[in-house]
Amino acid sequence: MREDVEALDIRDVTANWVNAQVLERQIDERIKALADLSDTPLFFGRLDYLRAPGADRAEGAEGERFYIGRRHVHDADGDPMVIDWRAPVSQPFYRASKKDPMDVGLRRRFGYTGGELTAYEDEHLSDPAEAARASRLLQQEIEKPRVGPMRDIVATIQPEQDEIVRSGLGGTVCVQGGPGTGKTAVGLHRVAYLLYAHRERLARTGTLVIGPNKSFLHYIEQVLPALGELTVRQATVDDLVAHVEVRGTDDAAAAVVKGDARMAKVLRRAVYSHVTMPTEPVVVVRGSRRWRVPAYELEDIVRELLDRDIRYGAAREALPQRIAHAVLVQMERAGEAPDDRVQDAVARNSAVKAAVKAVWPAVDPAKLVLRLLTDADFLAAHAEGILSADEQKTILWAKPVRGVKSAKWSPADAVLIDEAADLVERTHSLGHVVLDEAQDLSPMQYRAVGRRCTTGSATVLGDLAQGTTPWATRGWEEALAHLGKTDAVIEELTAGFRVPTDVIAYASRLLPHIAPGLTPVASIRENPGHFEVRPAEGTPDVVAACEESLRREGSIGLIAADARVPGLAAALTEAGIPFLAPGEETTAQTRLTLVPASLAKGLEYDHVVLDEPQAVVDGEPDERTGLRRLYVALTRAVSGLIVTHAAPLPPQLA
């Protein structure tokens, strides 16, 4: 298929050089999408239907056989050899069961090792003599050691996951899922499915995956290309709101106030406070005639624009045209016959421009936010009745700054500037946005993401128990309201595929203290996993635990409180153990990653050594946030977890 595309000759089919460039780019993207992935098999399943799909039962039509894979594959004659997993005919591979065989006589799963076919397993779903049983190949695939970036789950999607993946483009879906329930993979496969089912529409409107940090995005970035999808952009929330250079940080109290949804009201007041009612008429001179628009008529125009509740910038652009229209009405009454060109000329008249500048001046979002954060009187005027005096004092900068470029903006400030920018000019909306690790967003960050999908839909993924910011989401209904998607469907995934039984049971001891209402994850893995809590004398014992884990197969993560990372890095270097930073790809030679607890979210390793749980808790501004951070760290293991501690363990783990 790739060779056929490479052999295309487009010299005689393009009308001009622009079309040639576009077609050439499309061909290049197609060639990239058809790249061979040496350890990624083209097919992983087979369905033998009792009847041809869509055939009437009475016809007794002979059944058909389909191989199911990551993408559509055809032979030299164009006949399909492998059916895309997203096609309707592939759905029974994920949904069919002994109770509901969906007209499938046989479902075959193929097992691979390093890209080579090594096993297969059959289920005769319509045979009453064969008992239902768990799939050994499916279990082995779920428990397979992980080295490198995140794998796709296309061969192991479960029925409850498949329902979310295949839900329609029109609605927003929120997925609450505990550690190891596959919520991130479900979100990415949902993007792949939507691009398959609504390709033309999403090609026009665009898709975006939003993750918590660059390390996480690097970790997941190979999933969609493995499924043949190359057009999905990935970003963090900070990337979306990068109107200014972020060089500063806020303390927790200031960040909470700046992230509060009430700040949107403060900003709106501040933006529209620039509008002043006209007190002087506008006099337009054209040739020998003078046309006068009185102040009361100008005021009516301004009030009408304010009542329409359109963006500040759009109203400012409309104002000169409205004034010009009032002049044209007078011209017509005087017997003239002005056309659109005359109206445009009047709108550009110096007197009209001067009136617009005085009544509806331009607003720079960054300068506006800077004034709010540095001018106590300006903030007080627009935060009255919204923020308390203490809250206003909390967000005011202690030192004055010269201007926007010299200001040490924080991430929360950048979000405020984005809100102000949207009040001035509408933010472009995409067709679909996937928001992962959503529980850590502030209300203002939710609003920033919601602006990117006002006319589209979203897939929101997260776990309330893993909220590790002081402003973390308390409930999904509230979060979805800030996102502007109050009609979203909330789904909960409770079956754990990644974290071993003993590990998730130990971590779940924290749930009553961090998220009392959540259902604990129930691991469906047959392998209980290696789990041990051991006292440590110091850093040498932690290094020894890493060496022990490295004797096992797969990737290793050493997770520690951020403050302890430099000391552990020095100890690993002294012991001659090579290690990586989060987001760097593991190799056969370097399988250990040293992970600050603050960056552990969303990552996974075959074996984890967790250093000093109490230090992880103490590294956060409050105990609840610290326990949530610890919950995240405890649930990164796929096969085994060793907890080392010199200090006493947190009492919540007792």
XYZ file of C-alpha atoms in Angstrom:
654
model
C 0.000 0.000 0.000
C 2.859 2.350 0.832
C 4.673 1.548 -2.417
C 1.500 2.309 -4.381
C 1.313 5.764 -2.788
C 5.026 6.405 -3.342
C 4.605 5.518 -7.024
C 1.839 8.079 -7.632
C 2.608 10.558 -10.417
C 0.748 13.845 -9.798
C 2.288 15.890 -12.621
C -0.774 15.632 -14.871
C -3.523 15.886 -12.232
C -2.811 19.255 -10.601
C -4.127 22.451 -12.136
C -1.587 24.738 -10.477
C 1.395 24.747 -8.136
C -0.777 25.376 -5.059
C -2.807 22.216 -5.690
C 0.424 20.345 -6.357
C 1.864 21.452 -2.987
C -1.303 20.444 -1.120
C -1.505 17.054 -2.849
C 2.197 16.420 -2.284
C 1.798 17.122 1.430
C -1.214 14.799 1.641
C 0.763 12.054 -0.076
C 3.679 12.546 2.350
C 1.313 12.255 5.318
C -0.239 9.128 3.823
C 3.220 7.559 3.406
C 4.044 8.375 7.040
C 0.756 6.839 8.186
C 1.620 3.635 6.292
C 5.032 3.252 7.951
C 6.008 -0.220 9.139
C 6.181 -0.659 12.916
C 8.401 -3.681 13.440
C 6.904 -4.834 16.732
C 3.320 -3.764 16.001
C 1.343 -6.486 14.175
C -1.199 -5.495 11.539
C -3.888 -7.810 12.892
C -4.661 -9.140 16.357
C -8.029 -10.834 15.958
C -10.421 -12.695 13.701
C -14.216 -12.866 13.575
C -16.118 -15.682 11.830
C -19.727 -14.572 11.387
C -22.522 -17.149 11.151
C -24.131 -15.022 8.440
C -22.833 -12.167 6.349
C -23.243 -8.934 8.383
C -26.478 -7.228 7.426
C -27.952 -10.342 5.787
C -31.484 -11.422 6.678
C -31.574 -14.444 8.967
C -34.147 -16.116 6.724
C -31.803 -15.968 3.756
C -29.403 -18.384 5.373
C -26.523 -16.461 3.838
C -23.112 -17.987 4.327
C -21.010 -16.326 6.996
C -17.919 -14.182 6.411
C -14.490 -14.066 8.005
C -12.781 -10.803 8.971
C -9.308 -10.177 10.355
C -9.310 -7.243 12.778
C -6.331 -4.893 13.046
C -5.078 -1.412 13.844
C -5.880 -0.116 10.365
C -7.486 -1.126 7.085
C -5.191 -3.197 4.860
C -6.008 -4.201 1.290
C -4.253 -6.336 -1.305
C -3.021 -5.364 -4.763
C -6.561 -5.663 -6.176
C -8.027 -3.428 -3.462
C -9.787 -6.279 -1.636
C -9.707 -5.920 2.175
C -7.361 -8.238 4.054
C -7.581 -6.574 7.495
C -10.544 -4.546 8.770
C -9.937 -1.409 10.836
C -10.810 -1.987 14.518
C -13.046 1.103 14.383
C -15.319 -0.235 11.629
C -18.833 -1.332 12.699
C -18.137 -4.900 11.566
C -15.251 -5.066 14.098
C -17.359 -4.079 17.098
C -18.319 -7.656 18.122
C -14.629 -8.401 18.671
C -14.931 -6.208 21.785
C -18.610 -6.591 22.701
C -19.628 -10.172 21.837
C -20.001 -12.697 24.673
C -21.527 -16.118 25.333
C -24.677 -14.340 26.528
C -24.822 -12.141 23.433
C -22.699 -13.658 20.629
C -23.792 -10.922 18.156
C -24.012 -13.560 15.368
C -20.330 -14.478 15.799
C -19.497 -18.179 15.528
C -15.808 -17.863 16.369
C -13.632 -15.138 17.865
C -9.894 -15.710 17.576
C -7.253 -13.709 19.443
C -3.645 -13.735 18.248
C -0.664 -13.476 20.589
C 2.605 -11.823 19.592
C 6.100 -11.659 21.029
C 8.328 -8.925 19.614
C 6.117 -8.631 16.543
C 6.121 -12.384 15.792
C 2.951 -14.466 15.929
C 3.413 -16.946 18.770
C -0.071 -18.062 19.850
C -3.772 -17.971 19.132
C -6.884 -18.643 21.166
C -10.421 -19.438 19.984
C -13.840 -18.807 21.517
C -16.872 -20.480 19.907
C -19.361 -17.897 21.113
C -22.449 -19.502 19.509
C -21.642 -23.040 20.668
C -23.749 -23.863 23.773
C -21.461 -26.793 24.577
C -18.462 -24.523 25.178
C -18.360 -22.800 28.567
C -17.471 -19.111 28.928
C -13.917 -18.551 30.147
C -11.468 -15.736 30.682
C -9.008 -15.151 27.865
C -5.450 -16.177 28.765
C -3.985 -14.235 25.835
C -5.904 -11.134 26.887
C -4.556 -11.485 30.428
C -1.002 -11.971 29.170
C -1.254 -8.899 26.925
C -2.509 -6.767 29.831
C 0.313 -7.986 32.104
C 3.088 -7.799 29.464
C 6.152 -5.833 30.698
C 6.409 -2.270 29.426
C 9.545 -0.659 28.030
C 9.355 2.624 26.157
C 6.336 4.862 25.531
C 2.725 4.080 26.344
C 1.262 1.218 24.317
C -2.078 1.264 22.580
C -4.776 -1.009 24.045
C -6.516 -1.691 20.757
C -6.208 -5.476 21.198
C -7.452 -5.455 24.803
C -10.313 -2.937 24.862
C -13.045 -4.122 27.233
C -16.808 -3.803 26.563
C -17.297 -0.920 29.035
C -14.294 0.872 27.502
C -15.561 0.240 23.970
C -18.869 1.950 24.782
C -16.981 5.122 25.721
C -14.614 4.894 22.742
C -17.491 4.613 20.249
C -19.802 7.233 21.772
C -20.825 9.953 19.300
C -19.009 13.158 18.405
C -21.920 15.393 19.373
C -21.763 14.779 23.118
C -19.134 15.389 25.782
C -18.062 12.407 27.879
C -16.434 12.615 31.325
C -14.599 9.473 32.454
C -13.854 9.016 36.158
C -11.306 6.237 36.409
C -9.014 5.077 39.163
C -5.362 4.111 38.596
C -4.864 1.491 35.904
C -8.444 1.535 34.578
C -7.204 2.633 31.160
C -8.902 6.021 31.049
C -6.033 7.721 29.181
C -5.877 4.946 26.596
C -9.672 5.069 26.251
C -9.487 8.818 25.593
C -6.804 8.424 22.923
C -8.631 5.560 21.223
C -11.796 7.660 21.285
C -9.924 10.336 19.309
C -8.808 7.685 16.817
C -12.379 6.403 16.509
C -13.854 9.887 16.016
C -11.263 10.657 13.323
C -12.328 7.452 11.576
C -16.077 8.083 11.879
C -16.038 11.880 11.273
C -12.805 12.427 9.364
C -13.924 15.240 7.042
C -15.596 17.240 9.794
C -12.648 16.947 12.199
C -10.183 17.671 9.399
C -11.868 21.073 9.125
C -12.328 21.807 12.823
C -9.298 20.088 14.371
C -8.616 17.874 17.379
C -6.434 18.448 20.429
C -5.133 16.297 23.301
C -4.345 18.246 26.493
C -2.083 16.661 29.106
C -0.709 17.821 32.467
C 2.944 18.250 31.440
C 5.475 17.671 28.649
C 6.696 14.395 30.173
C 3.188 12.976 30.019
C 2.656 14.127 26.423
C 5.962 12.550 25.386
C 4.860 9.330 27.063
C 1.578 9.075 25.108
C 2.650 10.609 21.798
C 3.215 7.282 19.982
C -0.250 5.840 20.604
C -2.111 7.671 17.838
C 0.612 7.225 15.165
C 0.532 3.476 15.898
C -3.136 3.626 14.914
C -2.359 5.570 11.732
C -3.472 8.984 13.057
C -0.928 11.792 12.660
C -3.054 14.961 12.682
C -3.851 15.316 16.388
C -2.096 18.193 18.148
C -0.927 17.761 21.748
C -0.458 20.526 24.304
C -0.552 21.402 27.990
C -2.931 24.030 29.396
C 0.107 26.294 29.805
C 0.771 25.945 26.055
C -2.789 27.039 25.269
C -2.531 30.255 27.287
C 1.040 31.191 26.394
C 0.316 34.878 25.670
C 3.237 35.935 27.895
C 6.470 34.363 29.088
C 5.914 32.620 32.425
C 8.859 33.188 34.762
C 7.231 33.390 38.188
C 5.201 31.293 40.589
C 2.355 31.950 43.016
C 2.027 30.710 46.547
C -0.890 28.333 47.060
C -3.245 31.002 48.480
C -2.737 33.386 45.535
C -3.028 30.585 42.967
C -6.344 29.457 44.486
C -7.849 32.963 44.252
C -6.518 33.564 40.730
C -7.901 30.191 39.646
C -11.356 30.876 41.121
C -14.168 31.297 38.577
C -15.110 34.606 40.241
C -12.042 36.130 38.573
C -13.918 35.911 35.261
C -16.456 38.434 36.611
C -13.683 40.720 37.837
C -12.023 40.630 34.420
C -15.287 41.268 32.609
C -15.965 44.340 34.740
C -12.423 45.596 34.176
C -12.584 45.147 30.390
C -15.944 46.870 29.924
C -15.058 49.642 32.370
C -13.142 51.187 29.475
C -16.417 52.018 27.704
C -17.583 55.568 28.496
C -20.806 57.188 27.359
C -20.338 59.950 24.747
C -20.925 63.544 25.833
C -20.106 65.277 22.555
C -21.674 64.905 19.111
C -19.758 63.584 16.109
C -19.514 65.978 13.175
C -18.548 64.434 9.841
C -17.483 66.798 7.045
C -17.931 65.556 3.460
C -17.321 68.130 0.760
C -19.406 71.179 1.571
C -21.821 69.330 3.856
C -21.539 68.703 7.610
C -23.394 65.792 9.165
C -23.964 65.826 12.920
C -24.754 62.759 15.070
C -25.880 64.049 18.496
C -24.501 62.646 21.759
C -27.827 61.059 22.804
C -27.959 59.091 19.523
C -24.362 57.952 20.002
C -25.259 56.835 23.523
C -28.141 54.742 22.161
C -25.735 53.042 19.729
C -23.229 52.304 22.512
C -25.901 50.943 24.875
C -27.328 48.741 22.109
C -23.884 47.232 21.484
C -23.407 46.633 25.221
C -26.824 44.958 25.472
C -25.971 42.599 22.603
C -23.254 41.044 24.796
C -20.823 40.523 21.927
C -17.024 40.482 22.349
C -15.457 43.803 23.317
C -13.304 43.897 20.189
C -16.157 42.928 17.854
C -18.334 45.698 19.315
C -15.467 48.170 18.911
C -15.179 47.215 15.235
C -18.951 47.546 14.779
C -19.189 50.989 16.425
C -17.741 53.088 13.532
C -20.056 51.301 11.088
C -23.051 52.056 13.333
C -22.067 55.734 13.504
C -21.568 55.786 9.723
C -25.001 54.241 9.244
C -26.547 57.044 11.312
C -24.833 59.558 8.991
C -26.118 57.702 5.897
C -29.680 57.875 7.204
C -29.335 61.667 7.369
C -27.878 61.721 3.851
C -30.835 59.735 2.501
C -33.285 62.087 4.204
C -31.494 64.970 2.478
C -32.074 63.349 -0.916
C -28.672 61.767 -1.461
C -28.190 58.111 -2.507
C -25.090 56.865 -0.650
C -23.887 53.287 -1.105
C -21.709 50.906 0.938
C -18.525 52.616 -0.220
C -19.748 55.888 1.249
C -20.561 54.168 4.541
C -17.057 52.646 4.689
C -15.526 56.044 3.942
C -17.556 57.681 6.731
C -16.535 54.894 9.134
C -12.884 55.735 8.379
C -13.439 59.482 8.879
C -11.069 61.038 11.431
C -13.956 62.441 13.521
C -15.562 58.970 13.743
C -12.214 57.358 14.614
C -11.633 59.926 17.356
C -15.093 59.290 18.812
C -14.565 55.514 18.828
C -11.168 55.899 20.495
C -12.704 58.070 23.221
C -15.847 55.993 23.790
C -14.616 52.433 23.162
C -10.787 52.392 23.418
C -8.682 49.361 22.518
C -7.833 47.034 25.430
C -4.594 45.050 25.718
C -5.385 41.895 27.779
C -1.907 41.603 29.322
C -1.787 45.295 30.291
C -5.266 44.993 31.789
C -4.308 42.004 33.980
C -1.056 43.735 34.966
C -3.019 46.763 36.154
C -5.407 44.570 38.144
C -2.498 42.851 39.897
C -0.510 46.024 40.630
C -3.119 48.784 41.126
C -4.994 48.215 44.396
C -7.628 50.873 43.627
C -8.318 49.490 40.136
C -8.661 45.952 41.534
C -10.893 47.127 44.389
C -13.189 48.971 41.987
C -13.810 45.873 39.866
C -13.634 43.181 42.554
C -16.092 44.903 44.896
C -18.724 42.408 46.027
C -16.830 39.564 44.318
C -13.516 39.197 46.168
C -13.000 40.019 49.830
C -10.394 42.575 50.895
C -8.116 39.737 52.066
C -8.462 37.922 48.742
C -7.620 41.119 46.857
C -4.561 41.611 49.039
C -3.518 37.991 48.382
C -3.279 38.431 44.599
C -1.770 41.933 44.518
C 1.907 42.003 43.616
C 4.154 43.348 46.346
C 6.511 45.164 43.968
C 5.572 47.400 41.028
C 6.808 46.428 37.549
C 7.690 48.564 34.552
C 5.629 46.714 31.972
C 4.297 43.491 30.505
C 7.664 42.185 29.304
C 9.482 42.745 32.585
C 6.697 41.211 34.719
C 7.301 37.802 36.286
C 4.057 36.197 35.197
C 2.881 32.992 36.881
C 0.932 30.168 35.172
C -2.275 31.426 36.851
C -1.632 34.954 35.515
C -1.357 33.584 31.971
C -4.800 31.986 32.365
C -6.228 35.351 33.471
C -4.735 36.992 30.368
C -6.321 34.272 28.223
C -9.723 34.997 29.799
C -9.283 38.723 29.112
C -8.160 37.997 25.547
C -11.354 35.995 24.979
C -13.455 38.882 26.283
C -11.814 41.069 23.621
C -11.765 38.550 20.762
C -13.443 35.122 20.574
C -11.101 32.129 20.919
C -11.075 29.693 17.986
C -13.056 26.518 18.745
C -11.944 23.010 17.767
C -14.076 20.028 16.825
C -12.960 17.791 19.692
C -10.706 18.184 22.729
C -9.420 15.419 25.004
C -8.532 16.719 28.467
C -6.520 14.244 30.535
C -5.689 14.426 34.261
C -8.476 16.982 34.449
C -8.911 16.745 38.213
C -5.940 19.083 38.762
C -7.343 22.039 36.825
C -8.608 25.226 38.438
C -12.022 26.624 37.432
C -10.287 29.297 35.329
C -8.218 26.619 33.569
C -11.412 24.700 32.805
C -12.805 27.871 31.263
C -9.651 28.209 29.136
C -10.074 24.656 27.829
C -13.825 25.129 27.349
C -13.155 28.114 25.091
C -11.273 25.761 22.749
C -14.360 23.563 22.236
C -17.371 25.905 22.518
C -18.774 24.618 19.214
C -17.238 21.147 19.548
C -17.239 18.352 22.110
C -14.794 17.059 24.696
C -13.606 13.893 26.388
C -12.690 14.669 30.004
C -10.520 12.103 31.801
C -9.484 12.089 35.427
C -9.582 10.654 38.920
C -10.811 12.790 41.800
C -8.602 10.810 44.190
C -5.497 11.898 42.261
C -6.139 15.642 42.528
C -2.828 17.039 43.786
C -3.291 20.809 43.579
C -4.809 23.023 46.307
C -7.561 23.922 43.806
C -8.185 20.316 42.675
C -11.656 19.414 41.400
C -14.104 18.397 44.123
C -16.788 17.019 41.796
C -17.204 16.439 38.068
C -20.531 18.281 37.803
C -18.891 21.494 39.008
C -15.889 20.996 36.718
C -18.102 20.390 33.667
C -20.061 23.556 34.437
C -16.832 25.581 34.309
C -15.961 23.796 31.063
C -19.316 24.854 29.620
C -20.457 21.237 29.136
C -23.204 20.766 31.717
C -24.944 18.161 29.540
C -21.922 15.814 29.541
C -22.367 12.135 30.376
C -20.267 10.964 33.354
C -18.938 7.392 33.136
C -16.975 5.535 35.815
C -14.334 2.878 35.139
C -13.672 0.653 38.162
C -11.972 -2.412 36.632
C -8.201 -2.132 37.027
C -6.027 -3.583 34.269
C -2.649 -2.117 35.163
C -2.076 -2.114 38.918
C -1.635 -5.529 40.618
C -4.210 -6.612 43.199
C -1.968 -6.321 46.281
C -0.655 -2.905 45.240
C -4.058 -1.329 44.517
C -5.484 -2.798 47.749
C -2.661 -1.146 49.731
C -3.066 2.218 47.959
C -6.853 2.104 48.431
C -6.334 2.439 52.195
C -5.909 6.153 51.466
C -9.265 6.576 49.648
C -11.417 7.216 52.769
C -9.092 10.128 53.605
C -8.759 11.674 50.113
C -11.972 10.845 48.203
C -14.541 9.195 50.484
C -17.253 8.837 47.827
C -15.226 6.984 45.193
C -15.500 3.271 44.448
C -12.127 1.541 44.979
C -10.572 0.062 41.852
C -10.959 -3.720 41.624
C -7.960 -5.260 39.860
C -8.938 -7.952 37.339
C -5.367 -9.182 37.059
C -4.708 -12.777 37.990
C -1.111 -11.971 38.939
C -1.171 -10.411 42.439
C 2.170 -8.748 41.705
C 5.296 -8.383 43.807
C 4.633 -6.084 46.773
C 6.794 -5.310 49.779
C 7.079 -2.594 52.430
C 10.569 -2.591 53.923
C 12.395 -0.408 56.462
C 15.517 1.308 55.099
C 18.593 2.528 56.905
C 19.243 5.205 54.302
C 19.979 5.882 50.646
C 22.106 2.707 50.138
C 19.043 0.555 50.905
C 17.017 2.473 48.311
C 19.761 1.911 45.724
C 19.807 -1.793 46.652
C 16.034 -1.991 46.044
C 16.578 -0.448 42.589
C 19.316 -2.990 41.806
C 16.968 -5.788 42.899
C 14.193 -4.460 40.662
C 16.589 -4.158 37.698
C 17.126 -7.912 37.875
C 13.487 -8.253 36.834
C 12.123 -7.734 33.325
C 10.729 -4.375 32.220
C 10.951 -0.705 33.161
C 11.789 0.571 36.660
C 10.628 3.803 38.279
C 12.245 5.233 41.427
C 9.682 7.712 42.774
C 10.611 10.122 45.549
C 9.605 13.441 47.065
C 10.970 16.244 44.875
C 13.362 17.448 47.584
C 14.990 14.002 47.845
C 15.616 13.561 44.102
C 19.058 15.286 43.921
C 20.440 13.095 46.727
C 19.089 9.922 45.120
C 20.500 10.980 41.734
C 23.939 11.348 43.290
C 23.635 7.942 44.996
C 22.607 6.200 41.739
C 25.492 7.837 39.869
C 27.950 6.773 42.584
C 26.635 3.198 42.359
C 27.137 3.241 38.573
C 23.424 2.828 37.791
C 22.351 4.823 34.681
C 18.960 6.504 34.931
C 16.602 8.709 32.923
C 14.377 11.693 33.632
C 10.575 11.376 33.233
C 9.524 11.462 29.579
C 12.846 10.111 28.282
C 12.374 6.799 26.514
C 13.662 3.712 28.283
C 15.946 1.327 26.415
C 17.237 -2.175 27.020
C 20.423 -0.624 28.461
C 18.778 2.083 30.619
C 15.544 0.944 32.228
C 15.518 3.017 35.437
C 13.748 6.403 35.587
C 14.179 8.734 38.567
C 10.787 10.389 39.016
C 9.980 13.389 41.250
C 6.609 12.686 42.872
C 5.211 15.873 41.323
C 5.741 14.427 37.811
C 4.610 10.839 38.441
C 0.982 11.330 37.453
C -0.050 9.444 34.313
C 3.233 7.506 34.055
C 3.613 3.771 34.600
C 6.509 1.367 35.173
C 6.735 -2.419 35.462
C 8.409 -2.104 38.839
C 8.398 0.871 41.200
C 10.573 1.667 44.187
C 8.821 4.299 46.299
C 11.153 6.198 48.620
C 9.902 7.647 51.949
C 6.089 7.933 51.676
C 5.922 10.445 54.538
C 8.334 12.760 52.682
C 5.983 12.682 49.689
C 3.107 13.768 51.951
C 5.197 16.451 53.666
C 6.237 17.910 50.321
C 2.743 19.308 49.698
C 1.108 22.412 51.249
C -1.526 20.390 53.147
C -1.998 16.802 54.290
C -4.919 15.974 51.986
C -2.989 17.062 48.902
C 0.061 15.177 50.190
C -1.930 11.964 50.661
C -3.324 12.327 47.139
C 0.213 12.731 45.801
C 1.181 9.569 47.687
C -1.820 7.718 46.207
C -0.566 8.633 42.731
C 2.967 7.447 43.528
C 1.749 4.134 44.968
C -0.269 3.296 41.846
C 2.381 3.667 39.105
C 3.462 -0.011 39.243
C 2.410 -2.595 36.648
C 4.060 -5.686 38.146
C 5.710 -4.870 41.457
C 6.148 -2.243 44.168
C 8.776 -1.901 46.888
C 8.130 0.806 49.491
C 11.244 1.836 51.421
C 11.113 4.039 54.507
C 13.374 5.180 57.344
C 10.741 7.525 58.811
C 7.424 6.090 60.067
C 4.773 5.480 57.422
C 1.768 7.840 57.276
C -0.841 6.554 59.763
C -3.462 6.431 56.980
C -1.562 3.452 55.489
C -1.687 1.478 58.730
